[in-house]
Amino acid sequence: MFAVGLTGGIGSGKSTVADRFGALGVPLVDTDVIAHRITAPNGVAMPAIAQEFGPSFVTTDGSLDRAQMRTLIFSDDTARKRLEAITHPLIRAETQRERNDAQGPYVIVVVPLLVESGNWKTRVDRVLTVDCSVETQIARVMRRNAFSREQVLAIIARQATREQRLAAADDTIVNEDAPPDALQIQVEALHRAYLAYAHTA
Ligand code: ADP
């Protein structure tokens, strides 16, 4: 099925935009949801994680100890790569399975780290980047997560730049804080284009 990879920096509005496409009947596959599920109790990644990092990284309910892992990989790039070597292939396989099962004219695959990780660009037919200014990102994430400005800046610094994401995009949605229909108009225009692409693909 024709697939659009949806990406954007933290707080750009990926989830908001994905929900708008969902409301138009487009099936969504969210790699963040999948990443969470494979590390939930009895998640398919858990045996390998326990083996690689030791049982102390597994909580009593059998899920990943996220706080401990976050602390480890924040300061240890090798550990992050070891974790990703386990999770990324599983996320890719699960994404593929959900794409195969999806029912609809085309599918939106939400990949927050599309530009940063692996060859996602080659796995989708088009890349849609949700774009806004860094100041807007900061304000939204401070509000949404009750983070300090410094915390948000630290996350943004670890992600691809706005320019890198725009360079990877076939299509862009500008999502500044504007009247709600400014976003809806862009979503509906792209939806019509994607329906046409999917029809001729
Ligand atoms: P992401 O998934 O990219 O991190 P979200 O879709 O969660 O971003 O949006 C971040 C925050 O900003 C959310 O609280 C969301 O409700 C808000 N938000 C997103 N788009 C807009 C907009 N156009 N106007 C106002 N608030 C918005």
PDB file of C-alpha atoms and ligand atoms in Angstrom:
ATOM      1  CA  MET A   1       0.000   0.000   0.000  1.00  0.00           C
ATOM      2  CA  PHE A   2       1.113   3.546  -0.732  1.00  0.00           C
ATOM      3  CA  ALA A   3       2.841   4.846   2.410  1.00  0.00           C
ATOM      4  CA  VAL A   4       3.578   8.351   3.622  1.00  0.00           C
ATOM      5  CA  GLY A   5       6.278   8.721   6.301  1.00  0.00           C
ATOM      6  CA  LEU A   6       5.304  11.494   8.701  1.00  0.00           C
ATOM      7  CA  THR A   7       8.070  13.159  10.671  1.00  0.00           C
ATOM      8  CA  GLY A   8       8.950  16.350  12.521  1.00  0.00           C
ATOM      9  CA  GLY A   9      10.845  17.519  15.578  1.00  0.00           C
ATOM     10  CA  ILE A  10       9.545  17.214  19.111  1.00  0.00           C
ATOM     11  CA  GLY A  11       6.510  19.442  19.563  1.00  0.00           C
ATOM     12  CA  SER A  12       6.189  20.200  15.845  1.00  0.00           C
ATOM     13  CA  GLY A  13       2.734  18.641  15.861  1.00  0.00           C
ATOM     14  CA  LYS A  14       3.243  15.144  14.419  1.00  0.00           C
ATOM     15  CA  SER A  15       0.582  13.560  16.613  1.00  0.00           C
ATOM     16  CA  THR A  16      -1.815  16.422  15.949  1.00  0.00           C
ATOM     17  CA  VAL A  17      -1.338  16.092  12.181  1.00  0.00           C
ATOM     18  CA  ALA A  18      -1.524  12.287  12.282  1.00  0.00           C
ATOM     19  CA  ASP A  19      -4.840  12.525  14.144  1.00  0.00           C
ATOM     20  CA  ARG A  20      -6.218  14.820  11.429  1.00  0.00           C
ATOM     21  CA  PHE A  21      -5.363  12.252   8.741  1.00  0.00           C
ATOM     22  CA  GLY A  22      -6.823   9.557  10.975  1.00  0.00           C
ATOM     23  CA  ALA A  23     -10.076  11.520  11.174  1.00  0.00           C
ATOM     24  CA  LEU A  24     -10.192  11.431   7.356  1.00  0.00           C
ATOM     25  CA  GLY A  25     -10.106   7.624   7.499  1.00  0.00           C
ATOM     26  CA  VAL A  26      -6.408   7.116   6.815  1.00  0.00           C
ATOM     27  CA  PRO A  27      -4.903   4.219   8.795  1.00  0.00           C
ATOM     28  CA  LEU A  28      -1.966   5.195  11.010  1.00  0.00           C
ATOM     29  CA  VAL A  29       1.073   3.166  11.998  1.00  0.00           C
ATOM     30  CA  ASP A  30       3.046   4.852  14.776  1.00  0.00           C
ATOM     31  CA  THR A  31       6.615   3.663  15.347  1.00  0.00           C
ATOM     32  CA  ASP A  32       6.667   5.284  18.812  1.00  0.00           C
ATOM     33  CA  VAL A  33       3.642   3.235  19.851  1.00  0.00           C
ATOM     34  CA  ILE A  34       5.345   0.116  18.461  1.00  0.00           C
ATOM     35  CA  ALA A  35       8.601   0.941  20.279  1.00  0.00           C
ATOM     36  CA  HIS A  36       6.648   1.212  23.502  1.00  0.00           C
ATOM     37  CA  ARG A  37       4.714  -2.005  22.907  1.00  0.00           C
ATOM     38  CA  ILE A  38       7.767  -4.185  22.221  1.00  0.00           C
ATOM     39  CA  THR A  39       9.251  -3.066  25.561  1.00  0.00           C
ATOM     40  CA  ALA A  40       5.987  -3.397  27.537  1.00  0.00           C
ATOM     41  CA  PRO A  41       5.374  -6.489  29.761  1.00  0.00           C
ATOM     42  CA  ASN A  42       6.091  -9.584  27.655  1.00  0.00           C
ATOM     43  CA  GLY A  43       7.099  -7.366  24.743  1.00  0.00           C
ATOM     44  CA  VAL A  44       9.030  -9.153  22.011  1.00  0.00           C
ATOM     45  CA  ALA A  45      12.177  -7.095  22.681  1.00  0.00           C
ATOM     46  CA  MET A  46      12.335  -7.921  26.382  1.00  0.00           C
ATOM     47  CA  PRO A  47      14.177 -11.275  26.313  1.00  0.00           C
ATOM     48  CA  ALA A  48      16.997  -9.804  24.200  1.00  0.00           C
ATOM     49  CA  ILE A  49      17.174  -6.674  26.363  1.00  0.00           C
ATOM     50  CA  ALA A  50      17.411  -8.754  29.551  1.00  0.00           C
ATOM     51  CA  GLN A  51      20.164 -10.820  27.944  1.00  0.00           C
ATOM     52  CA  GLU A  52      22.129  -7.812  26.679  1.00  0.00           C
ATOM     53  CA  PHE A  53      21.773  -5.422  29.626  1.00  0.00           C
ATOM     54  CA  GLY A  54      21.017  -7.735  32.543  1.00  0.00           C
ATOM     55  CA  PRO A  55      17.868  -8.407  34.576  1.00  0.00           C
ATOM     56  CA  SER A  56      18.176  -5.106  36.463  1.00  0.00           C
ATOM     57  CA  PHE A  57      16.835  -3.356  33.348  1.00  0.00           C
ATOM     58  CA  VAL A  58      13.608  -5.354  33.557  1.00  0.00           C
ATOM     59  CA  THR A  59      10.948  -4.247  36.045  1.00  0.00           C
ATOM     60  CA  THR A  60       8.932  -6.722  38.112  1.00  0.00           C
ATOM     61  CA  ASP A  61       6.085  -6.639  35.583  1.00  0.00           C
ATOM     62  CA  GLY A  62       8.472  -7.685  32.805  1.00  0.00           C
ATOM     63  CA  SER A  63       8.708  -4.328  31.014  1.00  0.00           C
ATOM     64  CA  LEU A  64      11.732  -2.169  30.296  1.00  0.00           C
ATOM     65  CA  ASP A  65      12.915   0.011  33.173  1.00  0.00           C
ATOM     66  CA  ARG A  66      12.630   3.152  31.052  1.00  0.00           C
ATOM     67  CA  ALA A  67      14.059   5.587  33.596  1.00  0.00           C
ATOM     68  CA  GLN A  68      17.182   3.492  34.101  1.00  0.00           C
ATOM     69  CA  MET A  69      17.652   2.896  30.373  1.00  0.00           C
ATOM     70  CA  ARG A  70      17.146   6.582  29.594  1.00  0.00           C
ATOM     71  CA  THR A  71      19.860   7.508  32.097  1.00  0.00           C
ATOM     72  CA  LEU A  72      22.248   4.916  30.663  1.00  0.00           C
ATOM     73  CA  ILE A  73      21.846   5.784  26.989  1.00  0.00           C
ATOM     74  CA  PHE A  74      21.837   9.544  27.574  1.00  0.00           C
ATOM     75  CA  SER A  75      25.497   9.411  28.562  1.00  0.00           C
ATOM     76  CA  ASP A  76      26.599   6.240  26.747  1.00  0.00           C
ATOM     77  CA  ASP A  77      26.327   6.206  22.979  1.00  0.00           C
ATOM     78  CA  THR A  78      27.518   2.599  22.693  1.00  0.00           C
ATOM     79  CA  ALA A  79      24.711   1.480  24.998  1.00  0.00           C
ATOM     80  CA  ARG A  80      22.211   3.384  22.871  1.00  0.00           C
ATOM     81  CA  LYS A  81      23.504   1.592  19.767  1.00  0.00           C
ATOM     82  CA  ARG A  82      23.289  -1.784  21.547  1.00  0.00           C
ATOM     83  CA  LEU A  83      19.683  -1.045  22.481  1.00  0.00           C
ATOM     84  CA  GLU A  84      18.827   0.104  18.974  1.00  0.00           C
ATOM     85  CA  ALA A  85      20.431  -3.017  17.487  1.00  0.00           C
ATOM     86  CA  ILE A  86      17.749  -4.949  19.359  1.00  0.00           C
ATOM     87  CA  THR A  87      14.779  -2.635  18.954  1.00  0.00           C
ATOM     88  CA  HIS A  88      15.117  -1.205  15.446  1.00  0.00           C
ATOM     89  CA  PRO A  89      14.806  -4.484  13.514  1.00  0.00           C
ATOM     90  CA  LEU A  90      11.794  -5.424  15.653  1.00  0.00           C
ATOM     91  CA  ILE A  91      10.192  -2.010  15.106  1.00  0.00           C
ATOM     92  CA  ARG A  92      10.756  -2.330  11.359  1.00  0.00           C
ATOM     93  CA  ALA A  93       9.225  -5.818  11.257  1.00  0.00           C
ATOM     94  CA  GLU A  94       6.223  -4.793  13.347  1.00  0.00           C
ATOM     95  CA  THR A  95       5.713  -1.660  11.229  1.00  0.00           C
ATOM     96  CA  GLN A  96       5.720  -3.817   8.119  1.00  0.00           C
ATOM     97  CA  ARG A  97       3.181  -6.194   9.643  1.00  0.00           C
ATOM     98  CA  GLU A  98       0.834  -3.326  10.568  1.00  0.00           C
ATOM     99  CA  ARG A  99       1.235  -1.797   7.129  1.00  0.00           C
ATOM    100  CA  ASN A 100       0.275  -5.093   5.524  1.00  0.00           C
ATOM    101  CA  ASP A 101      -2.818  -5.340   7.731  1.00  0.00           C
ATOM    102  CA  ALA A 102      -3.892  -1.711   7.215  1.00  0.00           C
ATOM    103  CA  GLN A 103      -7.154  -1.110   5.398  1.00  0.00           C
ATOM    104  CA  GLY A 104      -7.486   2.166   3.522  1.00  0.00           C
ATOM    105  CA  PRO A 105      -6.507   4.153   0.445  1.00  0.00           C
ATOM    106  CA  TYR A 106      -2.981   4.716   1.769  1.00  0.00           C
ATOM    107  CA  VAL A 107      -1.214   4.524   5.103  1.00  0.00           C
ATOM    108  CA  ILE A 108       0.571   7.133   7.244  1.00  0.00           C
ATOM    109  CA  VAL A 109       3.626   5.820   9.072  1.00  0.00           C
ATOM    110  CA  VAL A 110       4.617   8.162  11.914  1.00  0.00           C
ATOM    111  CA  VAL A 111       8.413   8.024  12.290  1.00  0.00           C
ATOM    112  CA  PRO A 112       9.683  10.733  14.669  1.00  0.00           C
ATOM    113  CA  LEU A 113      13.320   9.840  13.888  1.00  0.00           C
ATOM    114  CA  LEU A 114      12.872   9.275  10.147  1.00  0.00           C
ATOM    115  CA  VAL A 115      15.748  11.579   9.269  1.00  0.00           C
ATOM    116  CA  GLU A 116      18.000  10.459  12.142  1.00  0.00           C
ATOM    117  CA  SER A 117      17.747   6.700  12.029  1.00  0.00           C
ATOM    118  CA  GLY A 118      18.358   4.194   9.305  1.00  0.00           C
ATOM    119  CA  ASN A 119      16.931   4.197   5.835  1.00  0.00           C
ATOM    120  CA  TRP A 120      13.292   4.995   6.522  1.00  0.00           C
ATOM    121  CA  LYS A 121      13.191   7.313   3.542  1.00  0.00           C
ATOM    122  CA  THR A 122      13.593   4.334   1.230  1.00  0.00           C
ATOM    123  CA  ARG A 123      10.813   2.441   3.027  1.00  0.00           C
ATOM    124  CA  VAL A 124       8.064   4.955   2.309  1.00  0.00           C
ATOM    125  CA  ASP A 125       6.744   6.437  -0.923  1.00  0.00           C
ATOM    126  CA  ARG A 126       6.733  10.028   0.316  1.00  0.00           C
ATOM    127  CA  VAL A 127       8.098  11.924   3.292  1.00  0.00           C
ATOM    128  CA  LEU A 128       5.868  14.510   4.967  1.00  0.00           C
ATOM    129  CA  THR A 129       7.613  16.851   7.408  1.00  0.00           C
ATOM    130  CA  VAL A 130       5.664  18.839   9.973  1.00  0.00           C
ATOM    131  CA  ASP A 131       7.520  22.102  10.417  1.00  0.00           C
ATOM    132  CA  CYS A 132       7.403  24.960  12.886  1.00  0.00           C
ATOM    133  CA  SER A 133       9.922  27.366  14.389  1.00  0.00           C
ATOM    134  CA  VAL A 134      12.193  26.194  17.181  1.00  0.00           C
ATOM    135  CA  GLU A 135      10.606  28.804  19.455  1.00  0.00           C
ATOM    136  CA  THR A 136       7.191  27.262  18.835  1.00  0.00           C
ATOM    137  CA  GLN A 137       8.593  23.785  19.588  1.00  0.00           C
ATOM    138  CA  ILE A 138      10.080  25.032  22.852  1.00  0.00           C
ATOM    139  CA  ALA A 139       6.891  26.775  23.987  1.00  0.00           C
ATOM    140  CA  ARG A 140       4.715  23.744  23.186  1.00  0.00           C
ATOM    141  CA  VAL A 141       6.907  21.139  24.861  1.00  0.00           C
ATOM    142  CA  MET A 142       7.423  23.318  27.944  1.00  0.00           C
ATOM    143  CA  ARG A 143       3.620  23.532  28.177  1.00  0.00           C
ATOM    144  CA  ARG A 144       2.858  19.898  27.289  1.00  0.00           C
ATOM    145  CA  ASN A 145       5.553  18.177  29.388  1.00  0.00           C
ATOM    146  CA  ALA A 146       6.179  20.846  32.029  1.00  0.00           C
ATOM    147  CA  PHE A 147       9.848  20.829  30.946  1.00  0.00           C
ATOM    148  CA  SER A 148      12.255  23.720  31.409  1.00  0.00           C
ATOM    149  CA  ARG A 149      13.520  25.603  28.382  1.00  0.00           C
ATOM    150  CA  GLU A 150      16.932  23.936  28.891  1.00  0.00           C
ATOM    151  CA  GLN A 151      15.407  20.447  28.928  1.00  0.00           C
ATOM    152  CA  VAL A 152      13.613  21.087  25.648  1.00  0.00           C
ATOM    153  CA  LEU A 153      16.736  22.582  24.072  1.00  0.00           C
ATOM    154  CA  ALA A 154      18.737  19.509  25.109  1.00  0.00           C
ATOM    155  CA  ILE A 155      16.246  17.233  23.327  1.00  0.00           C
ATOM    156  CA  ILE A 156      16.144  19.419  20.228  1.00  0.00           C
ATOM    157  CA  ALA A 157      19.963  19.439  20.112  1.00  0.00           C
ATOM    158  CA  ARG A 158      19.949  15.638  19.842  1.00  0.00           C
ATOM    159  CA  GLN A 159      17.488  15.613  16.949  1.00  0.00           C
ATOM    160  CA  ALA A 160      18.038  16.453  13.290  1.00  0.00           C
ATOM    161  CA  THR A 161      17.893  20.142  12.481  1.00  0.00           C
ATOM    162  CA  ARG A 162      14.875  21.820  10.972  1.00  0.00           C
ATOM    163  CA  GLU A 163      16.851  22.251   7.736  1.00  0.00           C
ATOM    164  CA  GLN A 164      17.771  18.539   7.582  1.00  0.00           C
ATOM    165  CA  ARG A 165      14.137  17.566   8.039  1.00  0.00           C
ATOM    166  CA  LEU A 166      12.952  19.998   5.378  1.00  0.00           C
ATOM    167  CA  ALA A 167      15.636  18.726   2.996  1.00  0.00           C
ATOM    168  CA  ALA A 168      14.330  15.170   3.429  1.00  0.00           C
ATOM    169  CA  ALA A 169      10.709  16.178   2.821  1.00  0.00           C
ATOM    170  CA  ASP A 170       8.641  15.650  -0.312  1.00  0.00           C
ATOM    171  CA  ASP A 171       5.817  17.556   1.360  1.00  0.00           C
ATOM    172  CA  THR A 172       5.702  19.986   4.260  1.00  0.00           C
ATOM    173  CA  ILE A 173       2.978  21.093   6.641  1.00  0.00           C
ATOM    174  CA  VAL A 174       3.612  24.405   8.376  1.00  0.00           C
ATOM    175  CA  ASN A 175       2.169  24.079  11.851  1.00  0.00           C
ATOM    176  CA  GLU A 176       2.568  27.301  13.734  1.00  0.00           C
ATOM    177  CA  ASP A 177      -0.021  28.194  16.356  1.00  0.00           C
ATOM    178  CA  ALA A 178      -2.633  29.519  13.975  1.00  0.00           C
ATOM    179  CA  PRO A 179      -6.399  29.200  13.690  1.00  0.00           C
ATOM    180  CA  PRO A 180      -7.207  25.466  13.579  1.00  0.00           C
ATOM    181  CA  ASP A 181      -8.406  25.599   9.982  1.00  0.00           C
ATOM    182  CA  ALA A 182      -4.937  26.672   8.791  1.00  0.00           C
ATOM    183  CA  LEU A 183      -3.773  23.156   9.626  1.00  0.00           C
ATOM    184  CA  GLN A 184      -6.921  21.469   8.361  1.00  0.00           C
ATOM    185  CA  ILE A 185      -6.662  23.148   4.947  1.00  0.00           C
ATOM    186  CA  GLN A 186      -3.114  21.814   4.485  1.00  0.00           C
ATOM    187  CA  VAL A 187      -4.068  18.326   5.677  1.00  0.00           C
ATOM    188  CA  GLU A 188      -7.030  18.115   3.332  1.00  0.00           C
ATOM    189  CA  ALA A 189      -5.002  19.340   0.333  1.00  0.00           C
ATOM    190  CA  LEU A 190      -2.326  16.709   0.971  1.00  0.00           C
ATOM    191  CA  HIS A 191      -4.955  14.041   1.565  1.00  0.00           C
ATOM    192  CA  ARG A 192      -6.383  14.723  -1.892  1.00  0.00           C
ATOM    193  CA  ALA A 193      -2.886  14.529  -3.402  1.00  0.00           C
ATOM    194  CA  TYR A 194      -2.098  11.273  -1.590  1.00  0.00           C
ATOM    195  CA  LEU A 195      -5.389   9.733  -2.710  1.00  0.00           C
ATOM    196  CA  ALA A 196      -4.422  10.553  -6.291  1.00  0.00           C
ATOM    197  CA  TYR A 197      -0.862   9.193  -5.910  1.00  0.00           C
ATOM    198  CA  ALA A 198      -2.155   6.039  -4.244  1.00  0.00           C
ATOM    199  CA  HIS A 199      -4.659   5.587  -7.048  1.00  0.00           C
ATOM    200  CA  THR A 200      -2.027   5.748  -9.779  1.00  0.00           C
ATOM    201  CA  ALA A 201       0.754   3.939  -7.858  1.00  0.00           C
TER     202      ALA A 201
HETATM  203  P1  ADP B   1       4.703  16.006  18.426  1.00  0.00           P
HETATM  204  O1  ADP B   1       3.863  14.757  18.271  1.00  0.00           O
HETATM  205  O2  ADP B   1       5.381  16.415  17.150  1.00  0.00           O
HETATM  206  O3  ADP B   1       5.645  15.997  19.604  1.00  0.00           O
HETATM  207  P2  ADP B   1       2.168  17.205  19.220  1.00  0.00           P
HETATM  208  O4  ADP B   1       1.222  16.922  18.108  1.00  0.00           O
HETATM  209  O5  ADP B   1       2.039  16.391  20.470  1.00  0.00           O
HETATM  210  O6  ADP B   1       3.689  17.212  18.705  1.00  0.00           O
HETATM  211  O7  ADP B   1       2.029  18.763  19.572  1.00  0.00           O
HETATM  212  C1  ADP B   1       2.790  19.318  20.653  1.00  0.00           C
HETATM  213  C2  ADP B   1       1.858  20.163  21.523  1.00  0.00           C
HETATM  214  O8  ADP B   1       1.476  21.325  20.788  1.00  0.00           O
HETATM  215  C3  ADP B   1       0.566  19.459  21.894  1.00  0.00           C
HETATM  216  O9  ADP B   1       0.217  19.812  23.196  1.00  0.00           O
HETATM  217  C4  ADP B   1      -0.424  19.976  20.870  1.00  0.00           C
HETATM  218  O10 ADP B   1      -1.725  19.979  21.376  1.00  0.00           O
HETATM  219  C5  ADP B   1       0.077  21.385  20.609  1.00  0.00           C
HETATM  220  N1  ADP B   1      -0.162  21.819  19.223  1.00  0.00           N
HETATM  221  C6  ADP B   1       0.123  21.158  18.097  1.00  0.00           C
HETATM  222  N2  ADP B   1      -0.222  21.858  17.015  1.00  0.00           N
HETATM  223  C7  ADP B   1      -0.757  23.018  17.456  1.00  0.00           C
HETATM  224  C8  ADP B   1      -1.320  24.180  16.807  1.00  0.00           C
HETATM  225  N3  ADP B   1      -1.397  24.294  15.475  1.00  0.00           N
HETATM  226  N4  ADP B   1      -1.780  25.178  17.602  1.00  0.00           N
HETATM  227  C9  ADP B   1      -1.699  25.075  18.940  1.00  0.00           C
HETATM  228  N5  ADP B   1      -1.196  24.017  19.610  1.00  0.00           N
HETATM  229  C10 ADP B   1      -0.726  22.996  18.881  1.00  0.00           C
END
